mmCIF file of C-alpha atoms and ligand atoms in Angstrom:
data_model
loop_
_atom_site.group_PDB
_atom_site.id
_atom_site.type_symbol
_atom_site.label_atom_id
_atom_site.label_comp_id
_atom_site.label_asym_id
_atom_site.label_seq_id
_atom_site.Cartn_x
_atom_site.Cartn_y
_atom_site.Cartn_z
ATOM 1 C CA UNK A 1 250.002 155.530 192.631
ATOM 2 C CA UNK A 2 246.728 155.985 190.760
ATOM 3 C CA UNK A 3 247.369 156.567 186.987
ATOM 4 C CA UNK A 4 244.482 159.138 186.803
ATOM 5 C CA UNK A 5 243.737 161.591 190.008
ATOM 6 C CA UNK A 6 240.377 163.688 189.265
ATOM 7 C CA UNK A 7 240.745 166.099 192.010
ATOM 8 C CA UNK A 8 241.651 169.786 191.469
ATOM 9 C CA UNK A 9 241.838 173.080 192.702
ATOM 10 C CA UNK A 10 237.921 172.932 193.658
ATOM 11 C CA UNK A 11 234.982 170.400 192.978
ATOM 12 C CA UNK A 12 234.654 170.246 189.372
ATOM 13 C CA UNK A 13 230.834 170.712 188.520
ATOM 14 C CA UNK A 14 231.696 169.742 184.740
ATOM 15 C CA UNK A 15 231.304 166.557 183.360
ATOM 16 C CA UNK A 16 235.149 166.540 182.680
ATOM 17 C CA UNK A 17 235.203 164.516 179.490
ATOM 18 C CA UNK A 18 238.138 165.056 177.263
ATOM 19 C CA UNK A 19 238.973 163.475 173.570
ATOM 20 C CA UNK A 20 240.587 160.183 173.650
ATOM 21 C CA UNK A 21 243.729 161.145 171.055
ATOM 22 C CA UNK A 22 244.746 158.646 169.169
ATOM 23 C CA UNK A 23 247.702 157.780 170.662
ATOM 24 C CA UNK A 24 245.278 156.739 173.907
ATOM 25 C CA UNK A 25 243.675 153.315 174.489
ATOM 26 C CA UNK A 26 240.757 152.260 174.458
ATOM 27 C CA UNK A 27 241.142 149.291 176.904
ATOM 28 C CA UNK A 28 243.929 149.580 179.494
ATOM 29 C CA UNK A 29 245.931 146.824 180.835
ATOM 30 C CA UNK A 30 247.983 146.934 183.962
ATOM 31 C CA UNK A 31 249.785 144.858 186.606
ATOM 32 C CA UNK A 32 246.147 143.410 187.901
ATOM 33 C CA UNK A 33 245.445 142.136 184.313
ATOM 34 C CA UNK A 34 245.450 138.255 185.462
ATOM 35 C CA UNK A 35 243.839 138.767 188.857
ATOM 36 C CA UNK A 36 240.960 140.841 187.589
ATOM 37 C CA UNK A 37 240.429 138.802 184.732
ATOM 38 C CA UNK A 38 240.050 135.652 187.320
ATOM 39 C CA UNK A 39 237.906 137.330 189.361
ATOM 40 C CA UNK A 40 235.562 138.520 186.433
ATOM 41 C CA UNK A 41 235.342 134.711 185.154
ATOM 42 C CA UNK A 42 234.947 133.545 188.665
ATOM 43 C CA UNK A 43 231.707 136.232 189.078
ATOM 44 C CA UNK A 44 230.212 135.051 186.224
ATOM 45 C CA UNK A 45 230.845 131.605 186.625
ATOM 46 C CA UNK A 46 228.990 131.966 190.456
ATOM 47 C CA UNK A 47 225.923 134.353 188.551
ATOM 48 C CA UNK A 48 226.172 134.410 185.305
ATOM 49 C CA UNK A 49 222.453 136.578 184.899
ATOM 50 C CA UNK A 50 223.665 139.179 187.544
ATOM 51 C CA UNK A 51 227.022 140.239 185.744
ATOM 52 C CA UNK A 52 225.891 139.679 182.651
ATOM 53 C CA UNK A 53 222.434 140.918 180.963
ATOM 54 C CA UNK A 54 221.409 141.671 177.223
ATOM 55 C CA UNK A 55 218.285 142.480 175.732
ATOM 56 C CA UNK A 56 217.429 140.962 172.347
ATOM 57 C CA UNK A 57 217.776 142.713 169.036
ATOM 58 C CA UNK A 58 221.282 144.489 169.791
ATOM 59 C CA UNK A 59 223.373 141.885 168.065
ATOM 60 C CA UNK A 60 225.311 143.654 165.761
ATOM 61 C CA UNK A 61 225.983 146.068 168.507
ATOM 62 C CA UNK A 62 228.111 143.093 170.866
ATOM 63 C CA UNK A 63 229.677 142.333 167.408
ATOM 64 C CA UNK A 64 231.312 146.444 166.954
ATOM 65 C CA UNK A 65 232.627 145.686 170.690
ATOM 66 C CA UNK A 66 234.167 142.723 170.111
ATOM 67 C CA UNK A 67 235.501 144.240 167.080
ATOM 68 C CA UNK A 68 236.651 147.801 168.528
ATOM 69 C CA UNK A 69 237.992 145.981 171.905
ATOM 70 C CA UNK A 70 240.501 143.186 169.406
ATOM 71 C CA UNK A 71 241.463 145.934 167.220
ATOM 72 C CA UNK A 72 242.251 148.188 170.066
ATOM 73 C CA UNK A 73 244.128 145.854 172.014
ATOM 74 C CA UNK A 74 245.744 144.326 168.961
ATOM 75 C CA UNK A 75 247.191 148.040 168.125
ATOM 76 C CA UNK A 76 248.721 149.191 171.128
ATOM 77 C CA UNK A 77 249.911 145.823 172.941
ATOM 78 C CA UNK A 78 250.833 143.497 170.402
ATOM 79 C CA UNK A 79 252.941 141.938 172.391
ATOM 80 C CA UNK A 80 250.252 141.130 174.312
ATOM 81 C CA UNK A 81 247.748 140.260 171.884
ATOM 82 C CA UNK A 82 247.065 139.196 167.873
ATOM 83 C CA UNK A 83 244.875 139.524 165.861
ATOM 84 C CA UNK A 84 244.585 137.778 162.161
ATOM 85 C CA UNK A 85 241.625 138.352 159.727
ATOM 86 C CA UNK A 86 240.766 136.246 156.760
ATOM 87 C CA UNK A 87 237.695 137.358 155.317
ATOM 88 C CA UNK A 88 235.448 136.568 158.551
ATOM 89 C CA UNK A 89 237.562 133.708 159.826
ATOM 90 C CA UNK A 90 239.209 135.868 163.128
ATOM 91 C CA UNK A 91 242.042 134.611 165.202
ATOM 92 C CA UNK A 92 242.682 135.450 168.192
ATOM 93 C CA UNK A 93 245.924 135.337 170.527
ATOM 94 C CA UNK A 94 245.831 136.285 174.245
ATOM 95 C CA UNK A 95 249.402 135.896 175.154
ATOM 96 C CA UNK A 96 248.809 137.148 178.717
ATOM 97 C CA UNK A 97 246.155 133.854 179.638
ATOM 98 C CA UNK A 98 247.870 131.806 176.541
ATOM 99 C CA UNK A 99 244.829 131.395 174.720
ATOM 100 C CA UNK A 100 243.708 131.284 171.065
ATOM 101 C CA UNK A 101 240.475 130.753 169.491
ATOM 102 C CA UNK A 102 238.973 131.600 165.986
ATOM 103 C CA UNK A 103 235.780 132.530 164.862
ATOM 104 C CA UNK A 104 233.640 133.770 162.991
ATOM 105 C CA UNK A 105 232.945 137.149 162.900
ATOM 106 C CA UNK A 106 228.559 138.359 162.856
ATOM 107 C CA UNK A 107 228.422 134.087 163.391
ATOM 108 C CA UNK A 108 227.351 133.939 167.901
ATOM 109 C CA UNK A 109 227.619 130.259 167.410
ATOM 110 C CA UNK A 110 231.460 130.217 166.823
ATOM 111 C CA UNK A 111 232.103 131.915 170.484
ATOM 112 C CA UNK A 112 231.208 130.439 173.508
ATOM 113 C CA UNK A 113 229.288 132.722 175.368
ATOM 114 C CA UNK A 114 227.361 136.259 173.849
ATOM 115 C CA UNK A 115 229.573 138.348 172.087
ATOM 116 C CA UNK A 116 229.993 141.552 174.229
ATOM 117 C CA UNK A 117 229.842 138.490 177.879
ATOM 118 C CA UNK A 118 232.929 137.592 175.649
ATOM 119 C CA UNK A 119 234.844 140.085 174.771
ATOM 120 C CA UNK A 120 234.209 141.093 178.433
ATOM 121 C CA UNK A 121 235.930 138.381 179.817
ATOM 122 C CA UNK A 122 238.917 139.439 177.818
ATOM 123 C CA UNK A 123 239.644 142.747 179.641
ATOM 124 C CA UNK A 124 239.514 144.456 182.609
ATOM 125 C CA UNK A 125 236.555 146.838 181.857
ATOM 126 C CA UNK A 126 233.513 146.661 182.396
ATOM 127 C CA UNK A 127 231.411 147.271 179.238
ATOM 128 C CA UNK A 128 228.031 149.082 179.035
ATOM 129 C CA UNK A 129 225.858 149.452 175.268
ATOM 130 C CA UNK A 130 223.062 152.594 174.974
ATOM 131 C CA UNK A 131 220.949 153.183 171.794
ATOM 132 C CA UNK A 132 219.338 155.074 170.700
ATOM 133 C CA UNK A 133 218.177 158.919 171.167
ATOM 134 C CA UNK A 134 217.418 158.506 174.554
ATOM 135 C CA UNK A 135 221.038 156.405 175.390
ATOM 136 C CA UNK A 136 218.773 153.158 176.449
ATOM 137 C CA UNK A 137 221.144 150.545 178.244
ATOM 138 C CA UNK A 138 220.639 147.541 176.305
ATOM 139 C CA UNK A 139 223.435 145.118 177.375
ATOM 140 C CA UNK A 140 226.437 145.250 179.887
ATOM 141 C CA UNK A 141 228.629 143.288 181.599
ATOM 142 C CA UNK A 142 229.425 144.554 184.612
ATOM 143 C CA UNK A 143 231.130 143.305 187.386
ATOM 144 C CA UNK A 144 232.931 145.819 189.521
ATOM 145 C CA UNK A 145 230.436 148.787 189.599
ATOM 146 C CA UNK A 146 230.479 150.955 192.473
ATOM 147 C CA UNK A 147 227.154 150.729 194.019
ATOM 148 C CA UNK A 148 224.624 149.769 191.267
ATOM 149 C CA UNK A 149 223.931 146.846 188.897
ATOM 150 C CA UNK A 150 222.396 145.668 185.573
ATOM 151 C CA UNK A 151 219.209 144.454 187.701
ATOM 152 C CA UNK A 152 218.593 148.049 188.757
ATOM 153 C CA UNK A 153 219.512 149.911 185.552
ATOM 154 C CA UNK A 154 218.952 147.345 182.196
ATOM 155 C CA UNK A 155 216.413 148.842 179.679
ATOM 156 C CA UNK A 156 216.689 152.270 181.239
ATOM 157 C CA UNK A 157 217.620 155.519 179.124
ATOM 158 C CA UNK A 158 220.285 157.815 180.225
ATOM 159 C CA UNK A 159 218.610 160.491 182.224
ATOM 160 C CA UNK A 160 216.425 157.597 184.088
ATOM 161 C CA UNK A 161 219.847 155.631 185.094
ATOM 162 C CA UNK A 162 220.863 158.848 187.171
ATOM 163 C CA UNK A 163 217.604 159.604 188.607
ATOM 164 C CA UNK A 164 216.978 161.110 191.051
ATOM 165 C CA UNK A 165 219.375 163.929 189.536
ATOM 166 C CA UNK A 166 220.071 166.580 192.331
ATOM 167 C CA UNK A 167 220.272 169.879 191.212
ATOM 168 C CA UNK A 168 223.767 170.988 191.450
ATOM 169 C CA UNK A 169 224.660 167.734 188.825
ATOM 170 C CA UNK A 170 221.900 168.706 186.644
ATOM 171 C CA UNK A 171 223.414 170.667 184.147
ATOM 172 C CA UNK A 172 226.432 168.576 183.799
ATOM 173 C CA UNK A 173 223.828 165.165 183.385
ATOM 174 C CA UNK A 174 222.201 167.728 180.398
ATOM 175 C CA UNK A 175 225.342 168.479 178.610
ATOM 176 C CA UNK A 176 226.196 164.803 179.580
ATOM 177 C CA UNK A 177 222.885 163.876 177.260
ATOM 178 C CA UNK A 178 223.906 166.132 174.209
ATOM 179 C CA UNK A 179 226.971 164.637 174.290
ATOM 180 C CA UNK A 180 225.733 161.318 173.722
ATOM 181 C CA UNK A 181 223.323 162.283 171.203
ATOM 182 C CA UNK A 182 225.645 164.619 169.372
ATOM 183 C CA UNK A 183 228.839 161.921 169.954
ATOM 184 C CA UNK A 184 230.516 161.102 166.516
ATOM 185 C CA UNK A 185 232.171 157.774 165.573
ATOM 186 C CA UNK A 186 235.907 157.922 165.583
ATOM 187 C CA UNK A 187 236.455 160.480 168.450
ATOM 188 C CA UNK A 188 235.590 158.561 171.683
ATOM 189 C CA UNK A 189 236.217 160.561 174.686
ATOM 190 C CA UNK A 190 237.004 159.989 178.601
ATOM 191 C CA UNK A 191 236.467 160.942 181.902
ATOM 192 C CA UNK A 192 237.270 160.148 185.451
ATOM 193 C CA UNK A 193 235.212 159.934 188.679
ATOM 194 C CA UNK A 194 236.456 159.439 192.001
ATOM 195 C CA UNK A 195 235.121 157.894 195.310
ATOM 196 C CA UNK A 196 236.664 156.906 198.552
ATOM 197 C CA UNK A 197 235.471 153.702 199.713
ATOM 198 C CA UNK A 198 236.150 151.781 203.618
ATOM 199 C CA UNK A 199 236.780 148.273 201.356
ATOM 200 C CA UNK A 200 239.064 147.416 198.383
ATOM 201 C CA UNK A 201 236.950 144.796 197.227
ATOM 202 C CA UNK A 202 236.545 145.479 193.779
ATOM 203 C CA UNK A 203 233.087 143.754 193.248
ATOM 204 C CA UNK A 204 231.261 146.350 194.501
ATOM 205 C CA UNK A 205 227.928 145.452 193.023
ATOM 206 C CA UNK A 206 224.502 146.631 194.295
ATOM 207 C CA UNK A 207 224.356 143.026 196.483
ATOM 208 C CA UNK A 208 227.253 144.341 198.443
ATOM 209 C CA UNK A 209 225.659 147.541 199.329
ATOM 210 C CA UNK A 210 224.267 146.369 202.418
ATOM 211 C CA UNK A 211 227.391 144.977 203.836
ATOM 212 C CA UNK A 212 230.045 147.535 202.927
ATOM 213 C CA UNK A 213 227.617 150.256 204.572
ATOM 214 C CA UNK A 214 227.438 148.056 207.787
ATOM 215 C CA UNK A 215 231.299 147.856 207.605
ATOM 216 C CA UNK A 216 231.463 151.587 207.093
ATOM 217 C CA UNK A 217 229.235 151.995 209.893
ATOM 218 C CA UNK A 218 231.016 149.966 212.096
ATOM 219 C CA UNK A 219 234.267 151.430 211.421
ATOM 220 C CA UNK A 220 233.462 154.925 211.569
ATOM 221 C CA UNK A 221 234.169 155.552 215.350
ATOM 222 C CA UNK A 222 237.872 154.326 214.542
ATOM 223 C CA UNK A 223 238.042 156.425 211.417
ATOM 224 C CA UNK A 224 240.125 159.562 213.085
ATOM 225 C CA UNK A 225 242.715 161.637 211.730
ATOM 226 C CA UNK A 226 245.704 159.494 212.679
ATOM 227 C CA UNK A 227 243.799 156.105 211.317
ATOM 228 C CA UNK A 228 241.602 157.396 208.164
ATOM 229 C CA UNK A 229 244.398 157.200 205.736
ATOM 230 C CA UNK A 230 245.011 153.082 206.722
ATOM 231 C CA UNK A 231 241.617 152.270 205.995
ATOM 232 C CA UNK A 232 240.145 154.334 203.472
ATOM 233 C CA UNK A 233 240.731 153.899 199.587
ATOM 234 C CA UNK A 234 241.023 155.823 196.782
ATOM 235 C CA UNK A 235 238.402 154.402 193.879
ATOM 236 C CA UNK A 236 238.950 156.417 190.632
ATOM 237 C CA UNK A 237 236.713 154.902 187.200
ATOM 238 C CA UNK A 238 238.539 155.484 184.192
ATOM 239 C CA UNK A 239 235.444 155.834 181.731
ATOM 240 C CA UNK A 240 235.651 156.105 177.764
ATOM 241 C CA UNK A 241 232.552 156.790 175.170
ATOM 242 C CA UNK A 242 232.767 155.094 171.894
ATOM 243 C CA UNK A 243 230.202 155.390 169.033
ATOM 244 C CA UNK A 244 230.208 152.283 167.555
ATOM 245 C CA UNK A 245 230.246 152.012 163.502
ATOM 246 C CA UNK A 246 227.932 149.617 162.225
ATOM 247 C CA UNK A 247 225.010 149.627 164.619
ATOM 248 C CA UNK A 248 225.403 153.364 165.870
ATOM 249 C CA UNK A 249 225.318 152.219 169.446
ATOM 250 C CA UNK A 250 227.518 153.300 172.207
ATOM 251 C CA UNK A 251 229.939 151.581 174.439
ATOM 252 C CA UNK A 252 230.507 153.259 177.762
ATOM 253 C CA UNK A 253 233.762 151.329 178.809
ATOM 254 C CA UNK A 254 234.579 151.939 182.956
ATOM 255 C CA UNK A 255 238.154 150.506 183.944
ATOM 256 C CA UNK A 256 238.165 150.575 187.809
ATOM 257 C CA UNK A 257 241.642 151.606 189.402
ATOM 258 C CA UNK A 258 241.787 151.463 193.859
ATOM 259 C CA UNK A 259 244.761 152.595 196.108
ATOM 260 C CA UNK A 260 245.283 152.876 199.585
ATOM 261 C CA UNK A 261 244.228 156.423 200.555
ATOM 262 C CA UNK A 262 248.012 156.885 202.942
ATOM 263 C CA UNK A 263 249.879 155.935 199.572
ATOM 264 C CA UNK A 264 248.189 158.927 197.656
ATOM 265 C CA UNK A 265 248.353 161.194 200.571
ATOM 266 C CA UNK A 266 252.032 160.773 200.815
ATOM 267 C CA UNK A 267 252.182 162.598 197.538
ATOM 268 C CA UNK A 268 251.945 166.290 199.567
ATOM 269 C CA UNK A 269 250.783 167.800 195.890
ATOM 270 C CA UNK A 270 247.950 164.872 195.988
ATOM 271 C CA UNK A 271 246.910 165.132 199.847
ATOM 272 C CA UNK A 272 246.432 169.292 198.795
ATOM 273 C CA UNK A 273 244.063 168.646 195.685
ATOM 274 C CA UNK A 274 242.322 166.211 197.664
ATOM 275 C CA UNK A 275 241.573 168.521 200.175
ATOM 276 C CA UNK A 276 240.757 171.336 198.057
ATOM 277 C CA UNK A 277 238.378 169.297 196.183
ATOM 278 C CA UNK A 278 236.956 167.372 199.233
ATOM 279 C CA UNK A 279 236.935 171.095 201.050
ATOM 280 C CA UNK A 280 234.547 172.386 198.024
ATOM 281 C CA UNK A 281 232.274 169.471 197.588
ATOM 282 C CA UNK A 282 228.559 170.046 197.600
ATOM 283 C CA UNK A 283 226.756 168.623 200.685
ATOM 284 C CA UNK A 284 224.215 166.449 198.912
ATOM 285 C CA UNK A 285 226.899 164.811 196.549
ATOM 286 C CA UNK A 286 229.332 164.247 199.560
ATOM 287 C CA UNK A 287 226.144 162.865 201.193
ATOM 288 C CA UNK A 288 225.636 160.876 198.120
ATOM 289 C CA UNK A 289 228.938 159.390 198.529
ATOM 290 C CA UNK A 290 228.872 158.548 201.653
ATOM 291 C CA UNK A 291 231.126 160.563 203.398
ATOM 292 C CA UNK A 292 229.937 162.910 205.550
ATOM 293 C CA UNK A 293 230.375 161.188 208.657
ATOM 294 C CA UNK A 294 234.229 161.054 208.437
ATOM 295 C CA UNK A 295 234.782 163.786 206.232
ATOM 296 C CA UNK A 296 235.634 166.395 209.414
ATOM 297 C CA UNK A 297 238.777 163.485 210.604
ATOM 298 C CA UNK A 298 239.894 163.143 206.829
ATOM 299 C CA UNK A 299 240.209 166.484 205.872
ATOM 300 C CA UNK A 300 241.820 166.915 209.264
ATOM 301 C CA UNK A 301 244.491 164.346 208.494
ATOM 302 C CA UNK A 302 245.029 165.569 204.058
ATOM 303 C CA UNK A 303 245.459 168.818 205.946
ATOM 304 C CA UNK A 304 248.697 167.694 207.856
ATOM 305 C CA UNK A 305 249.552 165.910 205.093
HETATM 306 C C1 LIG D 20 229.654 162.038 180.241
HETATM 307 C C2 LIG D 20 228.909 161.076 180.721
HETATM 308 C C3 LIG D 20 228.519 160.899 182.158
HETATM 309 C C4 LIG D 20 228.553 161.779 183.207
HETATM 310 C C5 LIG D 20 228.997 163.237 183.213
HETATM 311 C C6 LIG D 20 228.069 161.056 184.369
HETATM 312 C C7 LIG D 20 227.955 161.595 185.632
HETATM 313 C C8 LIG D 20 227.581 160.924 186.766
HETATM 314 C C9 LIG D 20 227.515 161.482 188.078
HETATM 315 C C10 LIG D 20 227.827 162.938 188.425
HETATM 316 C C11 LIG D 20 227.120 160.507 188.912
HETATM 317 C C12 LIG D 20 226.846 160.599 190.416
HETATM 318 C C13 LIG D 20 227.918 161.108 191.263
HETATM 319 C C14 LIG D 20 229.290 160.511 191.130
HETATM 320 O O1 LIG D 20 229.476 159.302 191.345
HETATM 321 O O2 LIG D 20 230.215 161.295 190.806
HETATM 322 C C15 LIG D 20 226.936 159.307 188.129
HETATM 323 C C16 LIG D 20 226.535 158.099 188.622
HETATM 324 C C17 LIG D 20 226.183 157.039 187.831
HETATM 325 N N1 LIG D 20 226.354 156.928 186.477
HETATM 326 FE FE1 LIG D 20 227.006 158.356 185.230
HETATM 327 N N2 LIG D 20 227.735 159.776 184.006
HETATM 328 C C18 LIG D 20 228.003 159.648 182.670
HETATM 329 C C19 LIG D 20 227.804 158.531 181.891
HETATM 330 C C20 LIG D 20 227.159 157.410 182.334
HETATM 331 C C21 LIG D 20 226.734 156.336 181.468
HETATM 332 C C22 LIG D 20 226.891 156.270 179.949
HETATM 333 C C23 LIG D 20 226.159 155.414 182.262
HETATM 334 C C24 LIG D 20 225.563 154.140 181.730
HETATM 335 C C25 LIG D 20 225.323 153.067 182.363
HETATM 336 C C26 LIG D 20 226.232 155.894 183.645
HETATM 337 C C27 LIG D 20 225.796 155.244 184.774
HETATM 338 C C28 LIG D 20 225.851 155.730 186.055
HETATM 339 C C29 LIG D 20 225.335 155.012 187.212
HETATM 340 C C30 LIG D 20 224.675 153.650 187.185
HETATM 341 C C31 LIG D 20 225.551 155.830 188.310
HETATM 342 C C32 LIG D 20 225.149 155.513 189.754
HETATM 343 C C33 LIG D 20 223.717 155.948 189.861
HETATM 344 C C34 LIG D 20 223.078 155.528 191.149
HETATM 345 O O3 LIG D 20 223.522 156.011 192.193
HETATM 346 O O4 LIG D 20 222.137 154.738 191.097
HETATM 347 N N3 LIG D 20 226.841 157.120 183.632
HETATM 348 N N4 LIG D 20 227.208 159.592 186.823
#
């Protein structure tokens, strides 16, 4: 089952963010931990510039990640991972991929790759830096978005990376922007957003757009009520805010969880909020999701469910 399940009694028009307590991580780790993290390194192995993009000047920025990610993961798995400090001499233990390395931290040449494309390849997020008033995206590494890459969005502030903003979202996306402006260190905060998707594939970067719509469009005379919930899946992003100490920046963290739309549905509680929310979805963002066409046989089959 999916550990977070954004649907409700209707479609939530609020931005749904919530204070990460302190007993919440930062960076999750579950049972795809190895997988994803071969995967990732694989991706950015094949295209490094496409998963992977920073603009200059935002060092000390990488280094607050790299720093907020260790700590995080330190704290709440340390069976997992360790973390010594002397002075600026860090060590590092990854228990789960047995590896170690020291550095040193604010020092680029002591890692072996940039050190947010790092720290990256350390977790299962993907990991986004804005500065700035205007939440500018400055650096990411991103490798299982959900529709959109760095290509598309690098160097563009907040409100631009939405665009073109359709007026039902528009007063969430404004109280989205004061709450990145206004967003104080030490009190990150989450959200979740859901989609349903014809492919598990978790790479669903903007260069597989044009294939997964050709499989969609293929499929969609088999998508019925007695098939839909075999071959649709549930994509929920688990994403976190951080202001970041030192440089001010912000790290917009997204941890990607996917299920098999028949296992949620066999939840009867689940199948209901589904439909409920589904059932109460504005046209233009179901259109943006891509789901009109089977929406009629899917809410159909949550129905019986
Ligand atoms: C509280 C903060 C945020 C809110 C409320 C928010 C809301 C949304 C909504 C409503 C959508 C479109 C519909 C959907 O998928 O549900 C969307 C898409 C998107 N968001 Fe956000 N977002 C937030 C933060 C961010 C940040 C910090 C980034 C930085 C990279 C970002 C990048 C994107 C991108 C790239 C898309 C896809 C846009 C496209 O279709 O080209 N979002 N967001």
């Amino acid at each position: 089952m999916l550990p977070y399940f954004p649907f409700g009694q209707r479609f939530n028009e609020k931005m749904g963010t919530a204070l990460l307590s302190e007993s919440e991580r930062l960076i999750e780790v579950d049972e795809h931990y190895r997988s994803e993290i071969a995967l990732k390194r694989q991706l950015l192995a094949e295209l490094p510039e496409y998963y992977y993009q920073d603009l200059p000047g935002y060092e000390i920025a990488q280094w607050d990640v790299v720093d907020s990610v260790l700590h995080n993961l330190a704290l709440f798995a340390p069976d997992q991972f360790t973390l010594q400090q002397d002075g600026n001499r860090w060590y590092w233990r990854n228990h789960l991929l047995n590896e170690t390395i020291a550095f040193t931290f604010g020092d680029v040449t002591t890692l072996p790759h940039a050190p947010l494309d790092w720290i990256g390849r350390q977790i299962q997020e993907d990991l986004l830096l804005l500065t700035g008033h205007d939440a500018t995206l400055v650096a990411g590494q991103l490798c299982f978005a959900n529709d959109w890459s760095l290509d598309e969005k690098i160097g563009l502030p907040f409100w631009q990376i939405h665009a073109p903003i359709t007026p039902i979202v528009e007063p969430m996306m404004r109280a989205a922007q004061k709450l990145l402006e206004r967003l104080p260190v030490g009190r990150s905060v989450w959200r979740a957003n859901w989609s349903l998707k014809i492919s598990n594939q978790l790479d669903m970067t903007a260069r597989h757009t044009p294939m997964l719509k050709q499989l969609l469009t293929d499929r969609l005379p088999t998508l019925t009520s007695e098939t839909i919930g075999d071959q649709l899946f549930v994509r929920v992003e688990r994403q976190t805010l951080t202001r970041l100490p030192r440089s001010q920046a912000i790290l917009f963290g997204i941890h990607t969880y996917q299920n098999r739309l028949a296992n949620e549905a066999a939840d009867p509680e689940r199948a209901k909020l589904m439909a409920q929310t589904l059932s109460t979805t504005p046209r233009a963002m179901l259109e943006y999701k891509g789901m009109t066409g089977y929406l009629p046989a899917l809410l159909t089959y949550l129905t019986r469910k």
